Amino acid sequence: MTTITDTVRSPLAAGTAVLRASELRSELPTENGTLRAVDGVSFTLRAGRTLGLVGESGSGKSLTSRMLLRLNPPSFRETGEVLLSGDEPLDIMELRRDGPVIRSVRGRRIAMIFQEPMTAFSPLYTIGNQIMEMILLHRTDDRSEARAICLEMLNKVGIADAERRIDQYPHEFSGGMRQRAMIAMALSCDPEVLIADEPTTALDVTIQAQVLDLMRGLQRELGMAILFITHDLGIVAEMCDDVAVMYLGRIVEHAPVREIFRRPRHPYTRGLLDAIPKLGRGRTARLASIEGTVPQAIDLPPMCGFFDRCPVRIPGLCDARDPEEVRVGDEHTVRCERHGPDAPADDSEKEANA
Ligand SMILES: Nc1ncnc2c1ncn2[C@@H]1O[C@H](COP(=O)(O)OP(=O)(O)OP(=O)(O)O)[C@@H](O)[C@H]1O
Ligand code: SF4
Ligand SMILES: [Mg+2]
């Protein structure tokens, strides 16, 4: 009998680019003007690596990630390129939102897990049937084989007594078990890319740590690229290889995780990091503690979107143009007029702006 480990692709060499997103834009016409919810976002996802996407609520993280699967409502005007590599590279943005090609990509090549597993599972069918449905859609026509793969996945994600559990309904699972089952379903077709949108936010700290451990282990084994959306900088430090910091629909800083923690260049990133000790440690550190609020991304003038909240802003410069993206290291880019290594610490110029 075939199992997940012998029918699926062999893992790509770690670091191989599997998905390149370029200049993604997602705009929503509203009564008050056009909401530029995602405004020129580019990044690359690599096999065996995790890119963290962080930023305050409303910065456009979920919309960005859902663009990779053409999941946003049709009211959003979306442009850009999402190149999924392979024998025949595919530009996902050229696919119809509900067409057959994108449906063959969803779940099979790019899978998604999110905060609330109840929305991933219907209450009407057993967990096993729902995972098997995914396997039958993409991997095999043989029901007993699909059941065997499903059992293997449930075991792999650490669901004890999987032979009995496979025939249970979602409400018979605890929150942590449902989250594991959702991961089992997401990984049952061995996707090249996994999108994880706040996947552990609803879980208590112990279960959260177990689920994160599990994801890391499965990534080592299967070699998929992960886009990991989180508010939690403790999780970023633990899970991510690279970090993209989003603000007002843009990536304002992008760097390897150690660079972000050791040498953050954007005042917004510094603000996020400074906020950690004030709130307690690591895991409970939330991003929403920077003073001021995010403006609505409607009809914004061409200036730095962080200007009103920035402790080191330069009036006359930062509010006169949109800062361009500047490369400040091999893999480190930032969108800020004060991008140099000698940029002042956030406190040094407060009086200049008082
Ligand atoms: N279906 C929708 N209809 C209208 N506006 C939307 C919709 N989905 C998102 N938006 C708006 O787009 C912007 C980006 O939303 P998005 O959900 O991507 O933010 P996020 O960074 O994921 O936030 P959070 O951390 O709260 O999940 C926000 O201003 C939000 O209000
Ligand atoms: S461009 Fe100016 S206002 Fe914007 S973050 Fe940089 S220093 Fe602050
Ligand atoms: Mg979101």
Short mmCIF file of C-alpha atoms and ligand atoms in Angstrom, two decimals:
data_model
loop_
_atom_site.label_atom_id
_atom_site.label_comp_id
_atom_site.label_asym_id
_atom_site.label_seq_id
_atom_site.Cartn_x
_atom_site.Cartn_y
_atom_site.Cartn_z
CA MET A 1 0.00 0.00 0.00
CA THR A 2 1.24 3.45 -0.82
CA THR A 3 1.73 5.97 1.96
CA ILE A 4 2.42 9.65 2.11
CA THR A 5 6.13 9.11 2.21
CA ASP A 6 6.36 7.10 -1.00
CA THR A 7 3.85 8.65 -3.38
CA VAL A 8 4.69 12.28 -2.98
CA ARG A 9 7.37 14.49 -4.45
CA SER A 10 10.81 14.33 -2.94
CA PRO A 11 11.53 17.44 -0.91
CA LEU A 12 13.08 20.30 -2.84
CA ALA A 13 16.58 21.33 -1.86
CA ALA A 14 16.33 23.68 1.13
CA GLY A 15 16.41 27.28 0.02
CA THR A 16 15.02 26.67 -3.49
CA ALA A 17 12.57 29.42 -4.42
CA VAL A 18 9.11 27.86 -4.68
CA LEU A 19 6.95 30.96 -4.89
CA ARG A 20 7.78 34.49 -5.94
CA ALA A 21 5.23 37.21 -5.29
CA SER A 22 5.90 40.50 -7.07
CA GLU A 23 4.18 43.85 -6.76
CA LEU A 24 0.98 42.48 -5.29
CA ARG A 25 -1.82 45.02 -5.07
CA SER A 26 -5.28 44.53 -3.70
CA GLU A 27 -7.65 47.48 -3.89
CA LEU A 28 -11.21 47.87 -2.80
CA PRO A 29 -13.37 50.66 -4.20
CA THR A 30 -15.38 52.23 -1.34
CA GLU A 31 -17.73 55.19 -1.00
CA ASN A 32 -14.88 57.28 0.39
CA GLY A 33 -12.28 56.33 -2.18
CA THR A 34 -10.08 53.36 -3.02
CA LEU A 35 -8.75 51.31 -0.12
CA ARG A 36 -5.22 50.23 -1.02
CA ALA A 37 -5.14 47.28 1.31
CA VAL A 38 -2.12 45.61 -0.29
CA ASP A 39 0.11 48.13 -2.01
CA GLY A 40 3.08 46.73 -3.93
CA VAL A 41 4.14 43.72 -1.85
CA SER A 42 6.94 41.41 -3.05
CA PHE A 43 8.58 38.42 -1.38
CA THR A 44 9.96 34.95 -2.10
CA LEU A 45 9.09 31.74 -0.28
CA ARG A 46 11.82 29.09 -0.17
CA ALA A 47 11.70 25.37 0.43
CA GLY A 48 12.32 24.44 4.06
CA ARG A 49 12.23 28.07 5.16
CA THR A 50 9.68 30.19 6.97
CA LEU A 51 8.92 33.80 6.18
CA GLY A 52 7.16 35.62 9.02
CA LEU A 53 4.67 38.32 8.09
CA VAL A 54 4.11 40.69 11.01
CA GLY A 55 2.32 43.98 11.50
CA GLU A 56 -0.60 45.50 13.34
CA SER A 57 -4.18 44.55 12.74
CA GLY A 58 -5.42 45.80 9.38
CA SER A 59 -1.97 46.08 7.79
CA GLY A 60 -2.96 43.68 5.02
CA LYS A 61 -1.35 40.40 6.09
CA SER A 62 -4.35 38.15 5.55
CA LEU A 63 -5.34 39.75 2.25
CA THR A 64 -1.76 39.33 1.02
CA SER A 65 -1.66 35.66 1.95
CA ARG A 66 -5.09 34.99 0.48
CA MET A 67 -4.00 36.54 -2.79
CA LEU A 68 -1.63 33.58 -3.19
CA LEU A 69 -4.70 31.36 -3.49
CA ARG A 70 -7.04 33.84 -5.24
CA LEU A 71 -9.30 33.69 -2.20
CA ASN A 72 -10.23 37.34 -1.75
CA PRO A 73 -13.72 38.45 -2.73
CA PRO A 74 -14.13 39.57 -6.35
CA SER A 75 -14.89 43.11 -5.13
CA PHE A 76 -11.11 43.47 -4.61
CA ARG A 77 -9.17 44.54 -7.72
CA GLU A 78 -5.97 42.55 -7.62
CA THR A 79 -2.80 42.77 -9.69
CA GLY A 80 0.78 41.54 -9.52
CA GLU A 81 2.47 38.23 -10.13
CA VAL A 82 2.54 35.07 -8.01
CA LEU A 83 4.91 32.65 -9.72
CA LEU A 84 4.72 29.11 -8.44
CA SER A 85 7.81 27.33 -9.69
CA GLY A 86 7.85 23.79 -11.01
CA ASP A 87 8.20 21.99 -14.32
CA GLU A 88 5.75 24.47 -15.73
CA PRO A 89 5.85 27.72 -13.75
CA LEU A 90 2.40 29.03 -13.07
CA ASP A 91 1.33 32.64 -12.53
CA ILE A 92 -1.50 32.31 -10.04
CA MET A 93 -2.67 35.87 -10.62
CA GLU A 94 -3.60 34.94 -14.16
CA LEU A 95 -5.98 32.22 -12.98
CA ARG A 96 -9.71 32.72 -12.59
CA ARG A 97 -10.66 32.94 -8.92
CA ASP A 98 -12.95 29.94 -9.13
CA GLY A 99 -11.49 28.14 -12.15
CA PRO A 100 -10.28 24.53 -12.28
CA VAL A 101 -6.57 25.35 -12.27
CA ILE A 102 -6.63 27.33 -9.03
CA ARG A 103 -8.77 24.60 -7.49
CA SER A 104 -6.08 22.07 -8.37
CA VAL A 105 -3.48 24.31 -6.68
CA ARG A 106 -5.46 24.90 -3.47
CA GLY A 107 -4.71 22.21 -0.96
CA ARG A 108 -2.49 20.28 -3.36
CA ARG A 109 0.36 22.72 -3.96
CA ILE A 110 -0.46 25.59 -1.59
CA ALA A 111 -2.30 24.75 1.62
CA MET A 112 -3.56 27.03 4.35
CA ILE A 113 -4.18 26.78 8.06
CA PHE A 114 -5.68 29.52 10.16
CA GLN A 115 -6.78 30.51 13.63
CA GLU A 116 -10.17 28.88 13.80
CA PRO A 117 -10.19 25.24 12.72
CA MET A 118 -13.96 25.02 13.07
CA THR A 119 -14.21 26.97 9.81
CA ALA A 120 -11.95 24.44 8.09
CA PHE A 121 -14.18 21.52 9.05
CA SER A 122 -17.87 21.05 8.51
CA PRO A 123 -19.64 19.90 11.68
CA LEU A 124 -21.66 17.44 9.59
CA TYR A 125 -18.91 15.04 8.56
CA THR A 126 -16.27 13.13 10.45
CA ILE A 127 -12.75 14.52 10.59
CA GLY A 128 -11.53 11.45 8.71
CA ASN A 129 -14.04 11.87 5.89
CA GLN A 130 -13.07 15.48 5.41
CA ILE A 131 -9.34 14.79 5.30
CA MET A 132 -9.95 11.81 3.03
CA GLU A 133 -11.99 13.99 0.69
CA MET A 134 -8.94 16.19 0.18
CA ILE A 135 -6.75 13.14 -0.45
CA LEU A 136 -9.30 11.65 -2.87
CA LEU A 137 -9.50 14.94 -4.73
CA HIS A 138 -5.79 15.25 -5.27
CA ARG A 139 -3.91 12.02 -4.67
CA THR A 140 -5.71 8.75 -5.17
CA ASP A 141 -9.07 7.27 -6.20
CA ASP A 142 -8.78 4.40 -3.78
CA ARG A 143 -10.76 4.97 -0.56
CA SER A 144 -8.86 2.47 1.54
CA GLU A 145 -5.60 4.02 0.46
CA ALA A 146 -6.94 7.48 1.27
CA ARG A 147 -7.95 6.24 4.72
CA ALA A 148 -4.48 4.83 5.29
CA ILE A 149 -2.85 8.13 4.32
CA CYS A 150 -5.30 9.99 6.57
CA LEU A 151 -4.46 7.71 9.51
CA GLU A 152 -0.78 8.19 8.85
CA MET A 153 -1.22 11.97 8.89
CA LEU A 154 -3.29 11.90 12.10
CA ASN A 155 -0.56 9.84 13.72
CA LYS A 156 2.09 12.18 12.40
CA VAL A 157 0.44 15.22 13.97
CA GLY A 158 0.29 13.38 17.30
CA ILE A 159 -3.40 12.51 17.58
CA ALA A 160 -3.48 9.60 20.00
CA ASP A 161 -5.76 6.70 19.18
CA ALA A 162 -6.09 7.87 15.58
CA GLU A 163 -7.93 4.69 14.53
CA ARG A 164 -10.85 5.67 16.72
CA ARG A 165 -10.53 9.42 16.29
CA ILE A 166 -10.65 9.26 12.50
CA ASP A 167 -14.37 8.48 12.69
CA GLN A 168 -15.23 11.26 15.13
CA TYR A 169 -16.85 14.59 14.39
CA PRO A 170 -15.10 17.97 14.86
CA HIS A 171 -17.05 18.76 18.05
CA GLU A 172 -15.61 15.63 19.66
CA PHE A 173 -12.10 17.06 19.28
CA SER A 174 -10.55 19.60 21.67
CA GLY A 175 -9.33 22.93 20.23
CA GLY A 176 -5.73 21.74 20.14
CA MET A 177 -6.73 18.47 18.47
CA ARG A 178 -8.77 20.29 15.84
CA GLN A 179 -5.76 22.47 15.12
CA ARG A 180 -3.65 19.34 14.67
CA ALA A 181 -6.31 17.81 12.46
CA MET A 182 -6.35 20.95 10.31
CA ILE A 183 -2.58 20.68 9.96
CA ALA A 184 -2.99 17.00 9.04
CA MET A 185 -5.51 17.97 6.37
CA ALA A 186 -3.31 20.80 5.07
CA LEU A 187 -0.27 18.55 4.81
CA SER A 188 -2.05 15.42 3.59
CA CYS A 189 -1.32 16.31 -0.04
CA ASP A 190 2.27 17.33 0.61
CA PRO A 191 2.02 20.96 -0.49
CA GLU A 192 5.06 22.93 -1.57
CA VAL A 193 3.77 25.99 0.30
CA LEU A 194 1.94 26.25 3.61
CA ILE A 195 0.26 29.50 4.59
CA ALA A 196 -0.29 29.72 8.33
CA ASP A 197 -2.43 32.72 9.35
CA GLU A 198 -2.22 33.12 13.14
CA PRO A 199 -2.53 29.34 13.48
CA THR A 200 -1.94 29.15 17.22
CA THR A 201 -3.39 32.42 18.49
CA ALA A 202 -6.49 30.78 19.94
CA LEU A 203 -4.57 28.05 21.76
CA ASP A 204 -3.23 28.08 25.29
CA VAL A 205 0.51 28.44 25.68
CA THR A 206 1.33 24.75 26.21
CA ILE A 207 -0.72 23.52 23.26
CA GLN A 208 0.61 26.40 21.17
CA ALA A 209 4.18 25.29 21.86
CA GLN A 210 3.29 21.72 20.89
CA VAL A 211 1.64 22.77 17.63
CA LEU A 212 4.61 24.99 16.71
CA ASP A 213 7.02 22.13 17.47
CA LEU A 214 4.91 19.90 15.29
CA MET A 215 4.97 22.37 12.40
CA ARG A 216 8.73 22.73 12.61
CA GLY A 217 9.19 18.96 12.63
CA LEU A 218 6.90 18.46 9.65
CA GLN A 219 8.64 21.23 7.75
CA ARG A 220 12.00 19.53 8.32
CA GLU A 221 10.55 16.27 7.10
CA LEU A 222 8.53 17.52 4.12
CA GLY A 223 10.57 20.58 3.20
CA MET A 224 7.70 22.91 2.44
CA ALA A 225 8.00 26.68 2.40
CA ILE A 226 5.93 28.40 5.09
CA LEU A 227 4.41 31.88 5.16
CA PHE A 228 3.72 32.43 8.84
CA ILE A 229 1.46 35.32 9.85
CA THR A 230 1.59 36.29 13.49
CA HIS A 231 1.24 39.15 15.96
CA ASP A 232 3.63 37.45 18.31
CA LEU A 233 7.32 38.35 18.10
CA GLY A 234 8.21 35.46 20.41
CA ILE A 235 6.82 33.11 17.77
CA VAL A 236 8.67 34.99 15.04
CA ALA A 237 11.95 34.45 16.88
CA GLU A 238 11.20 30.76 17.28
CA MET A 239 9.69 29.89 13.93
CA CYS A 240 10.93 32.21 11.22
CA ASP A 241 14.05 32.39 9.09
CA ASP A 242 13.11 35.71 7.54
CA VAL A 243 10.70 38.46 8.51
CA ALA A 244 8.64 40.92 6.49
CA VAL A 245 7.17 43.77 8.52
CA MET A 246 3.95 45.13 7.05
CA TYR A 247 2.49 48.56 7.58
CA LEU A 248 -0.43 50.08 5.68
CA GLY A 249 -0.37 47.46 2.95
CA ARG A 250 3.37 47.63 2.38
CA ILE A 251 6.42 45.74 3.49
CA VAL A 252 8.44 48.42 5.29
CA GLU A 253 11.31 46.13 6.33
CA HIS A 254 12.41 42.69 5.20
CA ALA A 255 15.38 40.83 6.62
CA PRO A 256 16.65 37.56 8.09
CA VAL A 257 15.20 37.08 11.55
CA ARG A 258 18.49 37.73 13.37
CA GLU A 259 18.97 41.01 11.52
CA ILE A 260 15.47 42.12 12.43
CA PHE A 261 16.08 41.50 16.13
CA ARG A 262 19.67 42.76 16.22
CA ARG A 263 19.67 45.61 13.73
CA PRO A 264 16.14 46.75 13.00
CA ARG A 265 16.30 49.78 10.72
CA HIS A 266 12.70 50.94 10.39
CA PRO A 267 11.32 52.99 13.31
CA TYR A 268 8.15 50.92 13.14
CA THR A 269 10.09 47.67 13.55
CA ARG A 270 12.03 49.23 16.43
CA GLY A 271 8.75 50.24 18.00
CA LEU A 272 7.46 46.70 17.76
CA LEU A 273 10.60 45.34 19.38
CA ASP A 274 10.71 48.02 22.07
CA ALA A 275 7.15 47.13 22.97
CA ILE A 276 8.14 43.62 24.09
CA PRO A 277 9.61 44.26 27.58
CA LYS A 278 6.84 46.71 28.44
CA LEU A 279 4.31 44.00 28.02
CA GLY A 280 6.05 41.11 29.68
CA ARG A 281 8.02 38.55 27.89
CA GLY A 282 8.23 36.96 24.49
CA ARG A 283 5.11 35.00 23.99
CA THR A 284 2.62 37.53 25.20
CA ALA A 285 4.21 40.43 23.35
CA ARG A 286 1.62 41.97 21.08
CA LEU A 287 2.21 44.49 18.38
CA ALA A 288 -0.58 46.90 19.18
CA SER A 289 1.37 48.87 21.75
CA ILE A 290 2.95 51.51 19.53
CA GLU A 291 1.39 54.88 20.14
CA GLY A 292 -1.09 56.18 17.62
CA THR A 293 -3.27 54.32 15.20
CA VAL A 294 -2.83 53.12 11.67
CA PRO A 295 -4.45 55.53 9.23
CA GLN A 296 -6.97 54.16 6.75
CA ALA A 297 -5.26 53.33 3.49
CA ILE A 298 -7.68 55.46 1.47
CA ASP A 299 -6.41 58.28 -0.75
CA LEU A 300 -3.22 58.74 1.22
CA PRO A 301 -0.90 61.49 0.03
CA PRO A 302 2.56 60.45 -1.23
CA MET A 303 4.41 60.49 2.08
CA CYS A 304 5.62 58.01 4.68
CA GLY A 305 2.53 56.33 6.14
CA PHE A 306 4.23 56.10 9.55
CA PHE A 307 4.93 59.86 9.70
CA ASP A 308 2.35 60.79 12.34
CA ARG A 309 3.56 58.08 14.70
CA CYS A 310 7.26 58.20 13.99
CA PRO A 311 9.53 59.46 16.81
CA VAL A 312 12.37 60.26 14.39
CA ARG A 313 10.45 61.74 11.46
CA ILE A 314 12.02 64.50 9.40
CA PRO A 315 9.36 67.10 8.56
CA GLY A 316 9.81 68.44 5.07
CA LEU A 317 11.30 65.16 3.87
CA CYS A 318 9.28 62.24 5.22
CA ASP A 319 5.99 64.02 4.57
CA ALA A 320 7.03 65.25 1.14
CA ARG A 321 7.51 61.93 -0.63
CA ASP A 322 6.98 58.24 -0.33
CA PRO A 323 10.18 56.60 0.98
CA GLU A 324 11.65 54.20 -1.54
CA GLU A 325 12.78 50.72 -0.69
CA VAL A 326 16.52 50.73 0.02
CA ARG A 327 18.82 47.74 0.30
CA VAL A 328 20.84 48.02 3.51
CA GLY A 329 22.33 44.51 3.60
CA ASP A 330 22.58 41.38 1.46
CA GLU A 331 19.06 40.33 2.32
CA HIS A 332 17.89 43.39 4.21
CA THR A 333 15.64 46.07 2.74
CA VAL A 334 13.88 48.99 4.38
CA ARG A 335 11.50 51.79 3.34
CA CYS A 336 12.55 54.74 5.41
CA GLU A 337 14.42 57.99 4.81
CA ARG A 338 16.56 57.25 7.86
CA HIS A 339 17.84 53.93 6.65
CA GLY A 340 21.52 54.34 7.43
CA PRO A 341 23.26 52.30 10.14
CA ASP A 342 23.81 55.52 12.07
CA ALA A 343 20.10 56.33 12.15
CA PRO A 344 19.35 57.81 15.56
CA ALA A 345 17.85 55.74 18.31
CA ASP A 346 14.19 56.48 18.65
CA ASP A 347 14.66 58.74 21.67
CA SER A 348 17.37 61.03 20.36
CA GLU A 349 15.20 63.22 18.21
CA LYS A 350 11.96 63.25 20.09
CA GLU A 351 12.46 66.83 21.17
CA ALA A 352 13.01 67.90 17.57
CA ASN A 353 9.51 66.75 16.78
CA ALA A 354 7.82 67.76 19.99
N1 LIG B 1 -13.74 41.48 3.06
C1 LIG B 1 -13.34 42.72 3.28
N2 LIG B 1 -14.10 43.78 2.95
C2 LIG B 1 -13.69 45.06 3.17
N3 LIG B 1 -12.51 45.38 3.70
C3 LIG B 1 -11.69 44.39 4.05
C4 LIG B 1 -12.05 43.00 3.88
N4 LIG B 1 -11.03 42.22 4.30
C5 LIG B 1 -10.08 43.08 4.75
N5 LIG B 1 -10.47 44.37 4.60
C6 LIG B 1 -9.68 45.56 4.97
O1 LIG B 1 -8.40 45.44 4.37
C7 LIG B 1 -7.38 45.85 5.27
C8 LIG B 1 -6.40 44.71 5.49
O2 LIG B 1 -7.07 43.64 6.13
P1 LIG B 1 -6.36 42.27 6.54
O3 LIG B 1 -7.45 41.37 7.00
O4 LIG B 1 -5.48 41.79 5.45
O5 LIG B 1 -5.46 42.73 7.77
P2 LIG B 1 -4.54 41.84 8.74
O6 LIG B 1 -3.17 42.45 8.68
O7 LIG B 1 -4.67 40.42 8.40
O8 LIG B 1 -5.16 42.17 10.17
P3 LIG B 1 -5.36 41.20 11.45
O9 LIG B 1 -4.04 41.19 12.15
O10 LIG B 1 -6.42 41.90 12.24
O11 LIG B 1 -5.80 39.85 10.96
C9 LIG B 1 -8.09 46.33 6.52
O12 LIG B 1 -8.25 47.73 6.41
C10 LIG B 1 -9.42 45.64 6.46
O13 LIG B 1 -10.40 46.40 7.11
S1 SF4 B 2 10.51 57.79 6.49
FE1 SF4 B 2 10.64 59.32 8.10
S2 SF4 B 2 8.62 59.30 9.12
FE2 SF4 B 2 8.80 57.42 7.88
S3 SF4 B 2 9.55 55.89 9.29
FE3 SF4 B 2 11.35 56.75 8.28
S4 SF4 B 2 12.03 58.44 9.62
FE4 SF4 B 2 9.94 57.89 10.23
MG MG B 3 -5.45 38.77 9.42
#
